[in-house]
Every structure is written in structure tokens, then in C-alpha cells.
PDB file of C-alpha atoms and ligand atoms in Angstrom:
ATOM      1  CA  UNK A   1      -8.654   9.582  10.820  1.00 92.00           C
ATOM      2  CA  UNK A   2      -6.182   6.887  12.242  1.00 96.00           C
ATOM      3  CA  UNK A   3      -2.370   7.096  12.759  1.00 97.00           C
ATOM      4  CA  UNK A   4       0.377   4.501  12.422  1.00 98.00           C
ATOM      5  CA  UNK A   5       3.923   5.079  13.371  1.00 98.00           C
ATOM      6  CA  UNK A   6       6.581   3.740  10.816  1.00 98.00           C
ATOM      7  CA  UNK A   7      10.248   3.484  11.694  1.00 98.00           C
ATOM      8  CA  UNK A   8      12.311   1.853   8.670  1.00 97.00           C
ATOM      9  CA  UNK A   9      15.888   0.415   9.558  1.00 96.00           C
ATOM     10  CA  UNK A  10      19.217   0.777   8.012  1.00 93.00           C
ATOM     11  CA  UNK A  11      19.375   0.590   4.201  1.00 92.00           C
ATOM     12  CA  UNK A  12      15.410   0.664   3.950  1.00 96.00           C
ATOM     13  CA  UNK A  13      15.861   4.674   4.298  1.00 96.00           C
ATOM     14  CA  UNK A  14      17.183   4.491   0.930  1.00 94.00           C
ATOM     15  CA  UNK A  15      13.858   4.633  -0.546  1.00 96.00           C
ATOM     16  CA  UNK A  16      12.262   7.121   1.565  1.00 97.00           C
ATOM     17  CA  UNK A  17      12.174  10.987   0.959  1.00 96.00           C
ATOM     18  CA  UNK A  18      14.357  13.037   2.909  1.00 96.00           C
ATOM     19  CA  UNK A  19      12.208  14.102   5.410  1.00 96.00           C
ATOM     20  CA  UNK A  20      11.209  10.339   6.279  1.00 96.00           C
ATOM     21  CA  UNK A  21      14.761   9.375   6.635  1.00 96.00           C
ATOM     22  CA  UNK A  22      15.952   7.962  10.068  1.00 95.00           C
ATOM     23  CA  UNK A  23      13.149   9.256  11.951  1.00 97.00           C
ATOM     24  CA  UNK A  24       9.636   7.995  13.483  1.00 97.00           C
ATOM     25  CA  UNK A  25       7.100   8.605  10.361  1.00 97.00           C
ATOM     26  CA  UNK A  26       3.424   9.569  11.689  1.00 97.00           C
ATOM     27  CA  UNK A  27       1.381   8.114   8.707  1.00 97.00           C
ATOM     28  CA  UNK A  28      -2.205   9.200   8.965  1.00 97.00           C
ATOM     29  CA  UNK A  29      -4.791   6.886   6.879  1.00 96.00           C
ATOM     30  CA  UNK A  30      -8.662   6.380   6.695  1.00 94.00           C
ATOM     31  CA  UNK A  31      -9.323   3.100   5.113  1.00 93.00           C
ATOM     32  CA  UNK A  32      -7.902  -0.245   6.266  1.00 93.00           C
ATOM     33  CA  UNK A  33      -5.071  -1.599   4.650  1.00 95.00           C
ATOM     34  CA  UNK A  34      -2.520  -4.463   4.855  1.00 97.00           C
ATOM     35  CA  UNK A  35       1.009  -3.681   6.213  1.00 98.00           C
ATOM     36  CA  UNK A  36       2.413  -4.529   2.793  1.00 97.00           C
ATOM     37  CA  UNK A  37       0.361  -1.837   0.949  1.00 97.00           C
ATOM     38  CA  UNK A  38       1.147   0.796   3.536  1.00 97.00           C
ATOM     39  CA  UNK A  39       4.867   0.322   3.483  1.00 98.00           C
ATOM     40  CA  UNK A  40       4.940   0.391  -0.306  1.00 97.00           C
ATOM     41  CA  UNK A  41       2.778   3.718  -0.122  1.00 96.00           C
ATOM     42  CA  UNK A  42       5.674   5.227   1.702  1.00 97.00           C
ATOM     43  CA  UNK A  43       7.937   3.931  -0.903  1.00 97.00           C
ATOM     44  CA  UNK A  44       9.757   0.925   0.149  1.00 97.00           C
ATOM     45  CA  UNK A  45       9.285  -2.325  -2.355  1.00 97.00           C
ATOM     46  CA  UNK A  46       8.228  -5.431  -0.521  1.00 97.00           C
ATOM     47  CA  UNK A  47      11.012  -7.641  -1.799  1.00 95.00           C
ATOM     48  CA  UNK A  48      13.442  -5.294   0.455  1.00 95.00           C
ATOM     49  CA  UNK A  49      11.763  -6.025   3.545  1.00 95.00           C
ATOM     50  CA  UNK A  50      12.755  -9.073   5.741  1.00 93.00           C
ATOM     51  CA  UNK A  51      10.587  -8.730   8.771  1.00 93.00           C
ATOM     52  CA  UNK A  52       8.285  -6.493  10.529  1.00 96.00           C
ATOM     53  CA  UNK A  53       7.492  -5.813  14.306  1.00 96.00           C
ATOM     54  CA  UNK A  54       4.216  -4.282  15.259  1.00 97.00           C
ATOM     55  CA  UNK A  55       4.001  -3.046  19.014  1.00 97.00           C
ATOM     56  CA  UNK A  56       6.587  -5.633  19.898  1.00 94.00           C
ATOM     57  CA  UNK A  57       5.131  -8.505  17.648  1.00 95.00           C
ATOM     58  CA  UNK A  58       6.115  -9.848  14.395  1.00 94.00           C
ATOM     59  CA  UNK A  59       3.922  -9.904  11.809  1.00 96.00           C
ATOM     60  CA  UNK A  60       3.559 -10.919   8.031  1.00 95.00           C
ATOM     61  CA  UNK A  61       2.419  -8.886   5.078  1.00 96.00           C
ATOM     62  CA  UNK A  62      -0.956  -9.595   5.467  1.00 96.00           C
ATOM     63  CA  UNK A  63      -1.447  -7.775   8.890  1.00 97.00           C
ATOM     64  CA  UNK A  64      -4.131  -4.878   8.715  1.00 98.00           C
ATOM     65  CA  UNK A  65      -2.732  -2.050  10.327  1.00 98.00           C
ATOM     66  CA  UNK A  66      -4.826  -0.663  13.259  1.00 97.00           C
ATOM     67  CA  UNK A  67      -4.897   2.888  14.692  1.00 97.00           C
ATOM     68  CA  UNK A  68      -1.923   3.763  17.056  1.00 97.00           C
ATOM     69  CA  UNK A  69       0.272   0.853  15.943  1.00 98.00           C
ATOM     70  CA  UNK A  70       4.146   1.184  16.264  1.00 98.00           C
ATOM     71  CA  UNK A  71       5.912  -0.319  13.203  1.00 98.00           C
ATOM     72  CA  UNK A  72       9.293  -1.598  12.569  1.00 97.00           C
ATOM     73  CA  UNK A  73      10.338  -2.451   9.413  1.00 97.00           C
ATOM     74  CA  UNK A  74      13.819  -4.309   8.856  1.00 95.00           C
ATOM     75  CA  UNK A  75      16.095  -5.027   5.891  1.00 93.00           C
ATOM     76  CA  UNK A  76      18.176  -8.349   5.108  1.00 85.00           C
ATOM     77  CA  UNK A  77      20.946  -6.772   6.854  1.00 80.00           C
ATOM     78  CA  UNK A  78      19.651  -6.695  10.062  1.00 76.00           C
ATOM     79  CA  UNK A  79      19.037 -10.516  10.139  1.00 71.00           C
ATOM     80  CA  UNK A  80      21.952 -11.653  11.744  1.00 63.00           C
ATOM     81  CA  UNK A  81      20.455 -10.274  14.985  1.00 60.00           C
ATOM     82  CA  UNK A  82      16.971 -11.744  14.348  1.00 57.00           C
ATOM     83  CA  UNK A  83      15.442 -15.153  14.111  1.00 66.00           C
ATOM     84  CA  UNK A  84      14.873 -16.425  10.344  1.00 64.00           C
ATOM     85  CA  UNK A  85      11.216 -17.852  11.281  1.00 74.00           C
ATOM     86  CA  UNK A  86       9.865 -14.421  11.628  1.00 84.00           C
ATOM     87  CA  UNK A  87      10.920 -13.363   8.153  1.00 86.00           C
ATOM     88  CA  UNK A  88       8.173 -11.907   5.766  1.00 88.00           C
ATOM     89  CA  UNK A  89      10.511 -12.951   2.565  1.00 85.00           C
ATOM     90  CA  UNK A  90       9.690 -16.171   0.664  1.00 85.00           C
ATOM     91  CA  UNK A  91      12.027 -19.046   0.904  1.00 84.00           C
ATOM     92  CA  UNK A  92      15.378 -18.315  -0.718  1.00 81.00           C
ATOM     93  CA  UNK A  93      15.757 -19.940  -4.328  1.00 87.00           C
ATOM     94  CA  UNK A  94      17.505 -23.204  -4.360  1.00 87.00           C
ATOM     95  CA  UNK A  95      19.170 -21.966  -7.714  1.00 92.00           C
ATOM     96  CA  UNK A  96      20.415 -18.384  -8.065  1.00 94.00           C
ATOM     97  CA  UNK A  97      19.394 -17.167 -11.332  1.00 97.00           C
ATOM     98  CA  UNK A  98      18.654 -13.767 -12.496  1.00 98.00           C
ATOM     99  CA  UNK A  99      16.497 -11.566 -14.809  1.00 98.00           C
ATOM    100  CA  UNK A 100      17.798  -7.783 -15.211  1.00 98.00           C
ATOM    101  CA  UNK A 101      16.030  -4.722 -16.460  1.00 96.00           C
ATOM    102  CA  UNK A 102      16.883  -2.744 -19.191  1.00 94.00           C
ATOM    103  CA  UNK A 103      19.267  -0.489 -17.257  1.00 93.00           C
ATOM    104  CA  UNK A 104      21.597  -3.114 -16.242  1.00 97.00           C
ATOM    105  CA  UNK A 105      23.180  -4.322 -19.378  1.00 96.00           C
ATOM    106  CA  UNK A 106      26.822  -4.017 -18.260  1.00 96.00           C
ATOM    107  CA  UNK A 107      25.642  -5.792 -15.060  1.00 97.00           C
ATOM    108  CA  UNK A 108      24.248  -8.542 -17.013  1.00 97.00           C
ATOM    109  CA  UNK A 109      27.497  -9.249 -18.886  1.00 97.00           C
ATOM    110  CA  UNK A 110      29.550  -9.450 -15.521  1.00 97.00           C
ATOM    111  CA  UNK A 111      27.276 -11.835 -14.130  1.00 98.00           C
ATOM    112  CA  UNK A 112      27.293 -14.122 -17.147  1.00 97.00           C
ATOM    113  CA  UNK A 113      31.213 -13.598 -17.264  1.00 96.00           C
ATOM    114  CA  UNK A 114      31.318 -14.929 -13.622  1.00 96.00           C
ATOM    115  CA  UNK A 115      29.104 -17.839 -14.549  1.00 97.00           C
ATOM    116  CA  UNK A 116      25.586 -16.806 -13.372  1.00 98.00           C
ATOM    117  CA  UNK A 117      22.514 -17.569 -15.438  1.00 98.00           C
ATOM    118  CA  UNK A 118      21.350 -13.986 -16.369  1.00 98.00           C
ATOM    119  CA  UNK A 119      18.613 -13.149 -18.665  1.00 98.00           C
ATOM    120  CA  UNK A 120      18.710  -9.651 -20.106  1.00 97.00           C
ATOM    121  CA  UNK A 121      17.417  -8.128 -23.082  1.00 92.00           C
ATOM    122  CA  UNK A 122      17.124  -4.317 -23.856  1.00 89.00           C
ATOM    123  CA  UNK A 123      13.325  -4.595 -24.888  1.00 89.00           C
ATOM    124  CA  UNK A 124      12.132  -6.473 -21.755  1.00 89.00           C
ATOM    125  CA  UNK A 125       9.013  -4.638 -20.486  1.00 91.00           C
ATOM    126  CA  UNK A 126       8.178  -4.307 -16.904  1.00 92.00           C
ATOM    127  CA  UNK A 127       5.199  -6.767 -17.252  1.00 94.00           C
ATOM    128  CA  UNK A 128       7.758  -9.247 -19.026  1.00 95.00           C
ATOM    129  CA  UNK A 129      10.310  -9.059 -16.449  1.00 96.00           C
ATOM    130  CA  UNK A 130       7.981  -9.576 -13.594  1.00 96.00           C
ATOM    131  CA  UNK A 131       6.332 -12.616 -15.368  1.00 96.00           C
ATOM    132  CA  UNK A 132       9.835 -14.160 -16.194  1.00 97.00           C
ATOM    133  CA  UNK A 133      10.759 -13.784 -12.449  1.00 96.00           C
ATOM    134  CA  UNK A 134       7.917 -15.506 -11.181  1.00 95.00           C
ATOM    135  CA  UNK A 135       7.510 -18.522 -13.615  1.00 96.00           C
ATOM    136  CA  UNK A 136      11.167 -19.310 -13.927  1.00 96.00           C
ATOM    137  CA  UNK A 137      12.023 -18.431 -10.374  1.00 95.00           C
ATOM    138  CA  UNK A 138      14.740 -15.782 -11.096  1.00 97.00           C
ATOM    139  CA  UNK A 139      15.595 -12.798  -9.104  1.00 97.00           C
ATOM    140  CA  UNK A 140      14.764  -9.399 -10.387  1.00 97.00           C
ATOM    141  CA  UNK A 141      17.513  -6.912 -10.339  1.00 97.00           C
ATOM    142  CA  UNK A 142      16.511  -3.416 -11.171  1.00 97.00           C
ATOM    143  CA  UNK A 143      16.947   0.309 -10.835  1.00 95.00           C
ATOM    144  CA  UNK A 144      13.120   0.824 -10.944  1.00 94.00           C
ATOM    145  CA  UNK A 145      11.448   0.167  -7.387  1.00 94.00           C
ATOM    146  CA  UNK A 146       7.929   0.240  -9.118  1.00 95.00           C
ATOM    147  CA  UNK A 147       8.952  -2.974 -10.647  1.00 96.00           C
ATOM    148  CA  UNK A 148       9.786  -4.511  -7.227  1.00 96.00           C
ATOM    149  CA  UNK A 149       6.279  -3.294  -5.930  1.00 96.00           C
ATOM    150  CA  UNK A 150       4.314  -5.610  -8.389  1.00 96.00           C
ATOM    151  CA  UNK A 151       2.574  -8.315  -6.600  1.00 93.00           C
ATOM    152  CA  UNK A 152       3.953 -10.967  -9.049  1.00 94.00           C
ATOM    153  CA  UNK A 153       7.381  -9.986  -7.698  1.00 95.00           C
ATOM    154  CA  UNK A 154       8.677 -12.215  -4.734  1.00 93.00           C
ATOM    155  CA  UNK A 155      12.419 -12.154  -5.375  1.00 95.00           C
ATOM    156  CA  UNK A 156      13.943  -9.027  -6.244  1.00 95.00           C
ATOM    157  CA  UNK A 157      16.512  -6.429  -5.294  1.00 96.00           C
ATOM    158  CA  UNK A 158      16.991  -2.777  -6.005  1.00 96.00           C
ATOM    159  CA  UNK A 159      20.566  -2.207  -7.222  1.00 97.00           C
ATOM    160  CA  UNK A 160      21.797   0.909  -5.349  1.00 94.00           C
ATOM    161  CA  UNK A 161      24.996   1.814  -7.196  1.00 95.00           C
ATOM    162  CA  UNK A 162      25.028   3.357 -10.578  1.00 95.00           C
ATOM    163  CA  UNK A 163      28.788   2.213 -11.388  1.00 95.00           C
ATOM    164  CA  UNK A 164      28.808  -1.104 -12.948  1.00 93.00           C
ATOM    165  CA  UNK A 165      31.986  -2.215 -11.251  1.00 91.00           C
ATOM    166  CA  UNK A 166      30.503  -1.300  -7.798  1.00 94.00           C
ATOM    167  CA  UNK A 167      27.000  -3.030  -8.834  1.00 97.00           C
ATOM    168  CA  UNK A 168      28.587  -6.412  -9.420  1.00 96.00           C
ATOM    169  CA  UNK A 169      30.326  -6.386  -6.074  1.00 95.00           C
ATOM    170  CA  UNK A 170      27.164  -5.102  -4.560  1.00 95.00           C
ATOM    171  CA  UNK A 171      25.010  -8.239  -5.948  1.00 96.00           C
ATOM    172  CA  UNK A 172      27.690 -10.624  -5.157  1.00 95.00           C
ATOM    173  CA  UNK A 173      27.728  -9.482  -1.572  1.00 93.00           C
ATOM    174  CA  UNK A 174      23.978  -9.278  -1.179  1.00 92.00           C
ATOM    175  CA  UNK A 175      23.335 -12.754  -2.373  1.00 92.00           C
ATOM    176  CA  UNK A 176      26.551 -14.105  -0.858  1.00 90.00           C
ATOM    177  CA  UNK A 177      27.651 -15.415  -4.237  1.00 94.00           C
ATOM    178  CA  UNK A 178      31.467 -15.086  -4.110  1.00 93.00           C
ATOM    179  CA  UNK A 179      31.933 -18.823  -3.527  1.00 93.00           C
ATOM    180  CA  UNK A 180      29.627 -19.500  -6.706  1.00 94.00           C
ATOM    181  CA  UNK A 181      31.835 -17.795  -9.033  1.00 95.00           C
ATOM    182  CA  UNK A 182      32.836 -19.974 -12.170  1.00 95.00           C
ATOM    183  CA  UNK A 183      34.259 -17.712 -15.004  1.00 94.00           C
ATOM    184  CA  UNK A 184      34.119 -18.326 -18.550  1.00 94.00           C
ATOM    185  CA  UNK A 185      31.384 -20.854 -18.480  1.00 95.00           C
ATOM    186  CA  UNK A 186      28.814 -18.501 -20.254  1.00 97.00           C
ATOM    187  CA  UNK A 187      28.093 -16.575 -23.471  1.00 97.00           C
ATOM    188  CA  UNK A 188      28.544 -12.941 -22.623  1.00 96.00           C
ATOM    189  CA  UNK A 189      26.254 -12.172 -25.680  1.00 95.00           C
ATOM    190  CA  UNK A 190      23.381 -14.452 -25.100  1.00 96.00           C
ATOM    191  CA  UNK A 191      23.777 -16.319 -21.701  1.00 98.00           C
ATOM    192  CA  UNK A 192      24.177 -19.890 -23.539  1.00 98.00           C
ATOM    193  CA  UNK A 193      26.545 -22.504 -21.966  1.00 97.00           C
ATOM    194  CA  UNK A 194      30.091 -22.749 -23.517  1.00 96.00           C
ATOM    195  CA  UNK A 195      31.577 -26.015 -24.739  1.00 96.00           C
ATOM    196  CA  UNK A 196      35.192 -26.847 -25.584  1.00 94.00           C
ATOM    197  CA  UNK A 197      35.542 -27.264 -29.666  1.00 91.00           C
ATOM    198  CA  UNK A 198      38.455 -28.578 -31.643  1.00 88.00           C
ATOM    199  CA  UNK A 199      40.452 -25.793 -33.284  1.00 83.00           C
ATOM    200  CA  UNK A 200      40.159 -27.127 -36.594  1.00 81.00           C
ATOM    201  CA  UNK A 201      36.563 -27.237 -36.716  1.00 82.00           C
ATOM    202  CA  UNK A 202      35.966 -23.665 -35.695  1.00 80.00           C
ATOM    203  CA  UNK A 203      38.918 -21.764 -37.015  1.00 77.00           C
ATOM    204  CA  UNK A 204      37.209 -20.899 -40.202  1.00 78.00           C
ATOM    205  CA  UNK A 205      34.410 -19.278 -38.311  1.00 77.00           C
ATOM    206  CA  UNK A 206      36.834 -16.496 -36.833  1.00 75.00           C
ATOM    207  CA  UNK A 207      36.133 -13.762 -39.213  1.00 70.00           C
ATOM    208  CA  UNK A 208      38.670 -13.166 -41.786  1.00 64.00           C
ATOM    209  CA  UNK A 209      37.766  -9.488 -42.246  1.00 59.00           C
ATOM    210  CA  UNK A 210      39.000  -8.684 -38.691  1.00 60.00           C
ATOM    211  CA  UNK A 211      42.712  -9.551 -39.404  1.00 60.00           C
ATOM    212  CA  UNK A 212      43.962  -9.035 -35.829  1.00 66.00           C
ATOM    213  CA  UNK A 213      41.573 -11.341 -34.474  1.00 70.00           C
ATOM    214  CA  UNK A 214      42.266 -13.848 -36.589  1.00 71.00           C
ATOM    215  CA  UNK A 215      45.899 -13.403 -36.119  1.00 73.00           C
ATOM    216  CA  UNK A 216      45.511 -13.821 -32.360  1.00 72.00           C
ATOM    217  CA  UNK A 217      43.087 -16.947 -32.742  1.00 70.00           C
ATOM    218  CA  UNK A 218      45.744 -18.831 -35.115  1.00 72.00           C
ATOM    219  CA  UNK A 219      48.046 -18.640 -32.058  1.00 75.00           C
ATOM    220  CA  UNK A 220      46.019 -20.175 -29.294  1.00 78.00           C
ATOM    221  CA  UNK A 221      44.678 -23.732 -29.144  1.00 79.00           C
ATOM    222  CA  UNK A 222      41.858 -23.665 -26.757  1.00 84.00           C
ATOM    223  CA  UNK A 223      38.505 -22.697 -28.052  1.00 88.00           C
ATOM    224  CA  UNK A 224      34.974 -22.751 -26.711  1.00 92.00           C
ATOM    225  CA  UNK A 225      31.689 -22.280 -28.570  1.00 93.00           C
ATOM    226  CA  UNK A 226      28.289 -21.184 -27.099  1.00 96.00           C
ATOM    227  CA  UNK A 227      25.843 -23.843 -27.307  1.00 96.00           C
ATOM    228  CA  UNK A 228      23.109 -21.483 -28.316  1.00 97.00           C
ATOM    229  CA  UNK A 229      24.466 -18.706 -30.483  1.00 95.00           C
ATOM    230  CA  UNK A 230      27.732 -20.562 -31.699  1.00 92.00           C
ATOM    231  CA  UNK A 231      29.997 -17.395 -30.902  1.00 91.00           C
ATOM    232  CA  UNK A 232      33.508 -18.776 -30.562  1.00 89.00           C
ATOM    233  CA  UNK A 233      35.583 -17.663 -27.515  1.00 89.00           C
ATOM    234  CA  UNK A 234      39.214 -17.806 -27.214  1.00 85.00           C
ATOM    235  CA  UNK A 235      42.019 -16.615 -24.971  1.00 83.00           C
ATOM    236  CA  UNK A 236      42.960 -13.631 -26.843  1.00 76.00           C
ATOM    237  CA  UNK A 237      43.996 -10.084 -25.894  1.00 72.00           C
ATOM    238  CA  UNK A 238      40.346  -9.557 -24.732  1.00 81.00           C
ATOM    239  CA  UNK A 239      40.917 -12.447 -22.378  1.00 85.00           C
ATOM    240  CA  UNK A 240      43.307 -10.661 -20.080  1.00 86.00           C
ATOM    241  CA  UNK A 241      41.260  -7.786 -19.786  1.00 88.00           C
ATOM    242  CA  UNK A 242      38.523 -10.012 -18.414  1.00 91.00           C
ATOM    243  CA  UNK A 243      40.623 -11.892 -16.134  1.00 91.00           C
ATOM    244  CA  UNK A 244      41.687  -8.733 -14.720  1.00 91.00           C
ATOM    245  CA  UNK A 245      38.109  -7.777 -13.875  1.00 91.00           C
ATOM    246  CA  UNK A 246      37.621 -11.015 -12.398  1.00 92.00           C
ATOM    247  CA  UNK A 247      40.564 -10.882 -10.204  1.00 92.00           C
ATOM    248  CA  UNK A 248      39.626  -7.299  -9.201  1.00 91.00           C
ATOM    249  CA  UNK A 249      36.075  -8.884  -8.181  1.00 90.00           C
ATOM    250  CA  UNK A 250      37.919 -11.579  -6.103  1.00 89.00           C
ATOM    251  CA  UNK A 251      40.081  -9.176  -4.483  1.00 90.00           C
ATOM    252  CA  UNK A 252      37.079  -6.915  -3.334  1.00 88.00           C
ATOM    253  CA  UNK A 253      35.901 -10.115  -1.343  1.00 81.00           C
ATOM    254  CA  UNK A 254      39.456 -10.252   0.503  1.00 70.00           C
ATOM    255  CA  UNK A 255      39.273  -6.730   1.261  1.00 61.00           C
ATOM    256  CA  UNK A 256      35.799  -6.852   2.525  1.00 54.00           C
TER     257      UNK A 256
HETATM  258 ZN1  LIG B   1      25.618 -17.162 -27.010  1.00 81.77          ZN
END
């Protein structure tokens, strides 16, 4: 029986059982395994790991753990004190785009509202999510750490908060997205891009049945239409609530 000693730093402790948090973990093993597999067997998904130090040297995920190794595993938040060339993470994506798991519908709407390209469906299977992420270069956001442990997943993040309002702030901070916020650019329902349209051409599409909506719509002059699903958007009372939400998000950055 061989033994390796693991120490997980900072927020990686989130993934460990209580008796493993913030302590040196003595991990016994019989068969040789890569450090990536061993880290995941202890509960930490590989996309959450930024760099790994074994006996004073930085290694990549393919390193085979040896008897007596002392292993330190660090998350992204520790990066400011370290050289990026030793990171085990893949290169950051040139365009930030997301695909979200079924638990994160409200977060998907918030990301779209702020202008971020966000795929979400409440019937996406894990297989599907991993494939979309890999083939389209999209970051998976999930509350399922098993999904992040799939080998196909290179860019992913486990959303810690359960409150949707806190989730959007968490994601904006994690990926440094505040400066990329461009609200009212995407359809909240389907992620399509919005285009400005002439009032006369679409006013008949505002549902007659929903009287108050129609009354609101006849009083405004700026309309946008989703290029994909044709949904019409205008600055009604709904708009003020969304604007308040956006202001709240922007203010959270100032309060950081
Ligand atoms: Zn749409």
C-alpha cells in the first residue's frame, strides 16, 4: 500500500467532506493513477484546479502519483501569487460563452439580460452539455460536480451560491465579466440577438388579449425584435424592474 499526502487550498475545500477540509489528507492507494484521477477521486473536479505542486515542483494532470508524494492543489483564486505558465488549466477561451445545466435557469436569464451568449434548456442531458461545451467552446456552469469531472469538459465552473442574485455576481467575478456587460442585447427566452424594429411593423404582434401590455406598448416608440424567435421587446414596466436588477449588479462591483 502506498500513501500520498494531499493539501487542497482555499475554495477547493468546498468539494471535500468535512473531515478532509483544511487538513493534510493521507490518501492510501494500491494502483498507480494520474494526479488528475486521484484529485477527482477525493471529490475535486479538474476544471476547478489551477496548479499542482508535488514535492516542491509543479506538475501537470498526467503526473503519476508516487509513494510518499506531498501534493498541494491550488484553485484559480491563488493565481495572483503564482506564474501562469505552471497552470494546468487550458488557455482561456477567446470569446466568453456559456452553457448551463438544468438547475440554473434563472442564472441563464440574468446572463442573457446582461448580454452574454448563454445556452440553456431544461431538458439538456449531461452528455449533451459536455458535448456542447467541448464542440462550441462554451464554459459549463453547473451545480453538479460529476458533470465537471467528465474528461470532455475543459472549461467549467461549479456555481457555489444557490440564490440566483448571488449566482450572477459570483459568475461575473469569477470570469471578470463586469466590463463586458452589454444589457438588452439578447432575447431572454432563446438567447437570440435583438434588432431594432419600426413600431408600425410590429404593433399588431403585441397580443390584443393582454390589454395592459398593449396599452403600455402603444405609449412607447422603441421596439426590438429577437432575430431568432420574433419575440418583441419594449420599455414597459417590466423594463424598470430589469434596469433595477442591472443597476444592482453594477453597484455590487463598486462595493467589491
Ligand atoms: Zn428569442
